[in-house]
PDB file of C-alpha atoms in Angstrom:
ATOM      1  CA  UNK A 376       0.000   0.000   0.000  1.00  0.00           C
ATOM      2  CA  UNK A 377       2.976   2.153   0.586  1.00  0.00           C
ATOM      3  CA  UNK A 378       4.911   1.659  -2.259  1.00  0.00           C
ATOM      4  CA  UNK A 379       2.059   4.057  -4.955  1.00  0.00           C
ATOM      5  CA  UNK A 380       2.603   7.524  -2.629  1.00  0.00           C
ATOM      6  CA  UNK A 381       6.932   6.353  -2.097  1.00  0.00           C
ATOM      7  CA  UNK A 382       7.151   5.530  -6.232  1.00  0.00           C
ATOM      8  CA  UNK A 383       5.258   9.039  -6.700  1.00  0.00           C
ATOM      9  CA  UNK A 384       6.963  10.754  -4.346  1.00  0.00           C
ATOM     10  CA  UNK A 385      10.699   9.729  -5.438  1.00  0.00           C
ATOM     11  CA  UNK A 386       9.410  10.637  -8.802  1.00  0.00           C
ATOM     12  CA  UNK A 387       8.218  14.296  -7.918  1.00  0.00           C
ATOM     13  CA  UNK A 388      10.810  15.099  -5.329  1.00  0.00           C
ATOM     14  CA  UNK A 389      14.109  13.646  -6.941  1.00  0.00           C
ATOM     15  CA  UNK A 390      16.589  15.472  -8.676  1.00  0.00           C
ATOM     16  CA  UNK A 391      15.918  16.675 -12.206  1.00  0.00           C
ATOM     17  CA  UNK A 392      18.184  13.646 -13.191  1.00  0.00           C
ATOM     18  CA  UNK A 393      17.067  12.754 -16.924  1.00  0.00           C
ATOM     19  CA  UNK A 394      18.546   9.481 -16.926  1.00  0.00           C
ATOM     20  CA  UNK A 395      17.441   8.341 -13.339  1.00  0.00           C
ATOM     21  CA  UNK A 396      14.372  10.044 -13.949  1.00  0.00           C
ATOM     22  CA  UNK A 397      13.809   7.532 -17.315  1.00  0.00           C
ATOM     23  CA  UNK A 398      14.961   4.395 -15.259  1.00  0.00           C
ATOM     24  CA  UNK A 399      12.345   5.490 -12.545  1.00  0.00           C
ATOM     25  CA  UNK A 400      10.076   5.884 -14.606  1.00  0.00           C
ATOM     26  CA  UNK A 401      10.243   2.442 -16.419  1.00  0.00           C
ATOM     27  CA  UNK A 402      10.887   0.514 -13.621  1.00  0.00           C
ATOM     28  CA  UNK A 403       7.956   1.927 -11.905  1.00  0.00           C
ATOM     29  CA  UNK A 404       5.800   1.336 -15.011  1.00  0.00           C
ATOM     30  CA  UNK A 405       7.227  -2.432 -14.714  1.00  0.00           C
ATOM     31  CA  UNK A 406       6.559  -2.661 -11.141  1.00  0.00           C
ATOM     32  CA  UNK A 407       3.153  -2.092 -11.767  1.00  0.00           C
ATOM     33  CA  UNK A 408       1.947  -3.511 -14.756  1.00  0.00           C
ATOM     34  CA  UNK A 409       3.066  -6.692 -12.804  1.00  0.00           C
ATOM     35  CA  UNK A 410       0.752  -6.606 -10.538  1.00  0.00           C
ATOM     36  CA  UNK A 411      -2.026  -7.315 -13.243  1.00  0.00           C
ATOM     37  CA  UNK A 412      -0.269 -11.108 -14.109  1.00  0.00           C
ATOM     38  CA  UNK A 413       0.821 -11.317 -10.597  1.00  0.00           C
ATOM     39  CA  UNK A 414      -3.393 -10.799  -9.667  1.00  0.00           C
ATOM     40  CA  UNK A 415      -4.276 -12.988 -12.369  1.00  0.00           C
ATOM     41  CA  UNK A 416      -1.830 -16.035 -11.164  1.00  0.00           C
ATOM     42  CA  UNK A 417      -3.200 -15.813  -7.613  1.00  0.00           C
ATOM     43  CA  UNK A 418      -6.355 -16.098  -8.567  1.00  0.00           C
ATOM     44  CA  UNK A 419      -5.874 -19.004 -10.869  1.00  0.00           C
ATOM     45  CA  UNK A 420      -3.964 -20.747  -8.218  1.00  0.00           C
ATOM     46  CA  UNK A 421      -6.634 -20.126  -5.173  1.00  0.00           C
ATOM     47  CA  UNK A 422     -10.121 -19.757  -6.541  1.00  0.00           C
ATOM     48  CA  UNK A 423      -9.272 -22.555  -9.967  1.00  0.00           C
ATOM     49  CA  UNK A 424      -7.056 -24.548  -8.683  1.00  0.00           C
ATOM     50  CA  UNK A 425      -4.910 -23.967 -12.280  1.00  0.00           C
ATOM     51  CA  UNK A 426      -1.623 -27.183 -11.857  1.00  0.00           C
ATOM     52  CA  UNK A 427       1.505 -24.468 -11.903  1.00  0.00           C
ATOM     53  CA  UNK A 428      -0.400 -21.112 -11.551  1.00  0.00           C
ATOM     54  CA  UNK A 429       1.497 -20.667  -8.104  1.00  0.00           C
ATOM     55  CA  UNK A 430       4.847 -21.073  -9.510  1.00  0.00           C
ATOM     56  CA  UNK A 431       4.109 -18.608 -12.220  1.00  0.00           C
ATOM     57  CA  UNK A 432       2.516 -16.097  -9.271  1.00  0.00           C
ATOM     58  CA  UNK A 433       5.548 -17.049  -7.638  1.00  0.00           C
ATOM     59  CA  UNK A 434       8.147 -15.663 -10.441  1.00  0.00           C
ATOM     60  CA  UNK A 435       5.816 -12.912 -11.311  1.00  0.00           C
ATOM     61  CA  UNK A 436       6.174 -11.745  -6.820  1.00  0.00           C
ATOM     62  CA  UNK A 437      10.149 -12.413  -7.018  1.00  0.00           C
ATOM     63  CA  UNK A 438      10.384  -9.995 -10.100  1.00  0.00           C
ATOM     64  CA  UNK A 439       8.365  -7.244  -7.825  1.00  0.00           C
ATOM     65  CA  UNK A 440      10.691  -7.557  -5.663  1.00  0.00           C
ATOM     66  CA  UNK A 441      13.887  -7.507  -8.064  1.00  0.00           C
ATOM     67  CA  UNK A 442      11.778  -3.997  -9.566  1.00  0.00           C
ATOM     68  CA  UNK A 443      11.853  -2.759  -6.401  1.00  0.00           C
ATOM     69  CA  UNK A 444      15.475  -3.292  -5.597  1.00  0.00           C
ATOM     70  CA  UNK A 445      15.981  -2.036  -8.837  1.00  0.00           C
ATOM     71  CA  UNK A 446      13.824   1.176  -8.658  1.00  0.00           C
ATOM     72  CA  UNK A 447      16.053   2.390  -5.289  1.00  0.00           C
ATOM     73  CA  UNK A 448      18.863   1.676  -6.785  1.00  0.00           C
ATOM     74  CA  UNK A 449      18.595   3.739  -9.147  1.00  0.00           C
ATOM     75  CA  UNK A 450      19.152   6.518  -6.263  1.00  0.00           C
ATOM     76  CA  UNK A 451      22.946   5.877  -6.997  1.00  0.00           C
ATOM     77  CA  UNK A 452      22.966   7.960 -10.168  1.00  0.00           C
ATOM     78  CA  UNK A 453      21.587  10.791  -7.848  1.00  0.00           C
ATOM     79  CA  UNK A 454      24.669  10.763  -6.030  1.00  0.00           C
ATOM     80  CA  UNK A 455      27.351  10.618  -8.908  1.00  0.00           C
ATOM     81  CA  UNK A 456      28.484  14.401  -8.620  1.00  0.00           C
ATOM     82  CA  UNK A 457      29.103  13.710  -5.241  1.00  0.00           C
ATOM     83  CA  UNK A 458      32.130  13.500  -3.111  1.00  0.00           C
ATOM     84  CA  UNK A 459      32.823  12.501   0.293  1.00  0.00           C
ATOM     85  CA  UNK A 460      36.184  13.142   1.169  1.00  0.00           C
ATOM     86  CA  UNK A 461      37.418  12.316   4.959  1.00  0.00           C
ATOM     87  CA  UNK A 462      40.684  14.515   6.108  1.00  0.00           C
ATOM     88  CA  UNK A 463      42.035  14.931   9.245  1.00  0.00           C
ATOM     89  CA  UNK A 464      42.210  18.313   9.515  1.00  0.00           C
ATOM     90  CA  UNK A 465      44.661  18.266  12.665  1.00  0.00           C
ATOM     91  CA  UNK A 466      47.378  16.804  11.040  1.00  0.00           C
ATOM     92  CA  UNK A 467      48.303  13.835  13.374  1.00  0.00           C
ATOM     93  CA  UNK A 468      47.971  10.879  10.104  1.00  0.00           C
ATOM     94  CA  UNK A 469      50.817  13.012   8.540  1.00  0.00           C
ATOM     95  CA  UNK A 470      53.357  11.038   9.929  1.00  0.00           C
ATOM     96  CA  UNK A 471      55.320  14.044  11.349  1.00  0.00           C
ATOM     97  CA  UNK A 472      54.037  13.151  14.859  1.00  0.00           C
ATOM     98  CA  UNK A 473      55.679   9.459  14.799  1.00  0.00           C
ATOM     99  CA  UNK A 474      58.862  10.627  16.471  1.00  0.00           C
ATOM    100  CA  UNK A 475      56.636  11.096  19.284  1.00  0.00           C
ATOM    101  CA  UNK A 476      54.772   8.352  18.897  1.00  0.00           C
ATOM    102  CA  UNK A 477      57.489   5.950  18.774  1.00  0.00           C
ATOM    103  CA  UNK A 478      59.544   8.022  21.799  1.00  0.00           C
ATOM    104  CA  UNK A 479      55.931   7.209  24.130  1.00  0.00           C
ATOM    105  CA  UNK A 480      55.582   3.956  23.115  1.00  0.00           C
ATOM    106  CA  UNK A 481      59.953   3.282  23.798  1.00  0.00           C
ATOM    107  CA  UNK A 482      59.345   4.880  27.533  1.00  0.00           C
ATOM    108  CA  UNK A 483      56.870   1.996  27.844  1.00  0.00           C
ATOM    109  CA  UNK A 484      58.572  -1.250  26.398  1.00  0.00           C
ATOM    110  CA  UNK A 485      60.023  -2.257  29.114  1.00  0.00           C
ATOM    111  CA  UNK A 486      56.672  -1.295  31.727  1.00  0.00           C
ATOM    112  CA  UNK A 487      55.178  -4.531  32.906  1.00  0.00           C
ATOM    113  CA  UNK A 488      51.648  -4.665  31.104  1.00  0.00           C
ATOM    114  CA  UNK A 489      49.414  -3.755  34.144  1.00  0.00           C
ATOM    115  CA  UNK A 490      51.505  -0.702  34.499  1.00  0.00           C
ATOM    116  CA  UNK A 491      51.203   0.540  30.682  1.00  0.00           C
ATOM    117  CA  UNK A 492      47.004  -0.061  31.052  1.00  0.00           C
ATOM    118  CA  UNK A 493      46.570   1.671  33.833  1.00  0.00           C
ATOM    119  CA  UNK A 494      47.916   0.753  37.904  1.00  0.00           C
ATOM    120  CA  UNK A 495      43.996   0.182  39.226  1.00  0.00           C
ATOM    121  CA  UNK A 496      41.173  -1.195  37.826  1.00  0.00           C
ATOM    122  CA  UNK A 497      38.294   0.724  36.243  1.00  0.00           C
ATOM    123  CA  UNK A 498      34.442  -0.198  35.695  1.00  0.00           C
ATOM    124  CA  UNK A 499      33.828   2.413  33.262  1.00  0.00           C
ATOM    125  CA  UNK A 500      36.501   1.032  31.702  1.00  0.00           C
ATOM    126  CA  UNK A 501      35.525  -2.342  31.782  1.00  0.00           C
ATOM    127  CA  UNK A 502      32.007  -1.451  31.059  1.00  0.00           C
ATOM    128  CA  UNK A 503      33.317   0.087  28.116  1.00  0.00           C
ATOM    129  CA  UNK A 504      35.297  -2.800  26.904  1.00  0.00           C
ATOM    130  CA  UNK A 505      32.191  -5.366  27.583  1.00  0.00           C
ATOM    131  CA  UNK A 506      29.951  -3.155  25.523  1.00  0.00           C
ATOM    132  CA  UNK A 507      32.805  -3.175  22.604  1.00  0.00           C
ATOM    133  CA  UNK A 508      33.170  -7.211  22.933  1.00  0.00           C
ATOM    134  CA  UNK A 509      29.298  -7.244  22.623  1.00  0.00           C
ATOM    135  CA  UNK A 510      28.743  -4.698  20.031  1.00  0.00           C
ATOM    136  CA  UNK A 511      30.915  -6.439  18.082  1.00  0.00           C
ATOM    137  CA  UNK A 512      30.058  -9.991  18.442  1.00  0.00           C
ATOM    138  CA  UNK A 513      26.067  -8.492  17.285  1.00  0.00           C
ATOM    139  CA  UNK A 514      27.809  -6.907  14.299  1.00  0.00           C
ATOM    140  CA  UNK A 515      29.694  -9.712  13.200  1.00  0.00           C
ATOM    141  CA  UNK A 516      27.060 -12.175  13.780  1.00  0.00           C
ATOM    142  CA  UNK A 517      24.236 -10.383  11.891  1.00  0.00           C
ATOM    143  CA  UNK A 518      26.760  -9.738   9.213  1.00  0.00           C
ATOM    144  CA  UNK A 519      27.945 -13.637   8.782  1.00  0.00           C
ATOM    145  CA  UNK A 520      24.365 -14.536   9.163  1.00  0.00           C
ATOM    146  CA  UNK A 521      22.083 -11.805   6.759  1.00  0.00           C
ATOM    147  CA  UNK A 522      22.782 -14.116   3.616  1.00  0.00           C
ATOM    148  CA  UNK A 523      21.748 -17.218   4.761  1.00  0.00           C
ATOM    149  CA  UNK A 524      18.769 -15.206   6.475  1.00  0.00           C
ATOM    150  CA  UNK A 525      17.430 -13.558   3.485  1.00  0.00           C
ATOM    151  CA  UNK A 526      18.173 -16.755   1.356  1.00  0.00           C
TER     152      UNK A 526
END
C-alpha cells in the first residue's frame, strides 16, 4: 500500500536527473503492470485450482521484488556528482608526529603490562570494553548470518 505515494513521491521530489528520472520511470511502469499477471496467477492458483499457476505467481512476486530493488537503486545515479572526502584536519595521520609516537611507546617497552594499562582497575573502563566485545560480536554475527537469512 505504501509503495504508490513512495514511487510518486521519489518521482516528484528527486533530482531533475534525466537518466534516473527515465529508469524510474520504467521501472515503476514495470513494477506495476506486474501486478495485473501477478493478480491474475493468484487467482488461478486459489479460486481454480490452475496445476503451476502458483509457480508462475511465484516468479511474477520475485520480479516485484527484483523492480523494487531495482527502482532504489537507481538513487545511486543521484549521487554521482558527489564527493565525500574524509581529512584529518589536525594533522596527526601526517606522519610528522611518529617521532613522538614511537619516543611514548619506547618509555613503555620495558613497563610490565598492568603498568602501561593503567595501575587500578576501572568499571567504566571495563564497562566500556564489555559493551565493545558485545557490540561487536552483534555486528559480526548479523553480518555472517544476513545471507543465509534472506536466502
Amino acid at each position: 500500500m505504501a509503495t504508490l505515494p513512495w514511487t510518486l513521491g521519489c518521482l516528484a521530489l528527486s533530482p531533475r536527473n534525466p537518466t534516473s528520472v527515465k529508469y524510474r520511470k520504467i521501472l515503476a511502469g514495470a513494477f506495476f503492470g506486474t501486478l495485473i499477471p501477478l493478480l491474475y496467477f493468484f487467482i488461478q492458483h486459489k479460486v481454480h485450482k490452475v496445476p503451476g499457476a502458483y509457480t508462475t505467481y511465484a516468479f511474477f512476486e520475485w520480479s516485484l521484488v527484483l523492480l523494487d530493488v531495482a527502482f532504489d537503486a537507481v538513487t545511486a545515479m543521484d549521487f554521482e556528482g558527489f564527493e565525500l572526502v574524509v581529512k584529518d584536519v589536525r594533522g596527526t595521520s601526517r606522519g610528522n608526529n611518529k617521532t613522538v609516537v614511537d619516543a611514548v611507546l619506547e618509555k613503555e617497552k620495558d613497563k610490565q603490562a598492568g603498568q602501561v594499562f593503567g595501575p587500578r582497575f576501572s568499571w567504566p573502563d571495563a564497562l566500556d570494553a564489555a559493551a565493545d566485545v558485545y557490540n561487536g560480536f552483534i555486528f559480526w554475527s548479523i553480518l555472517t548470518s544476513l545471507g543465509v537469512l534472506v536466502w
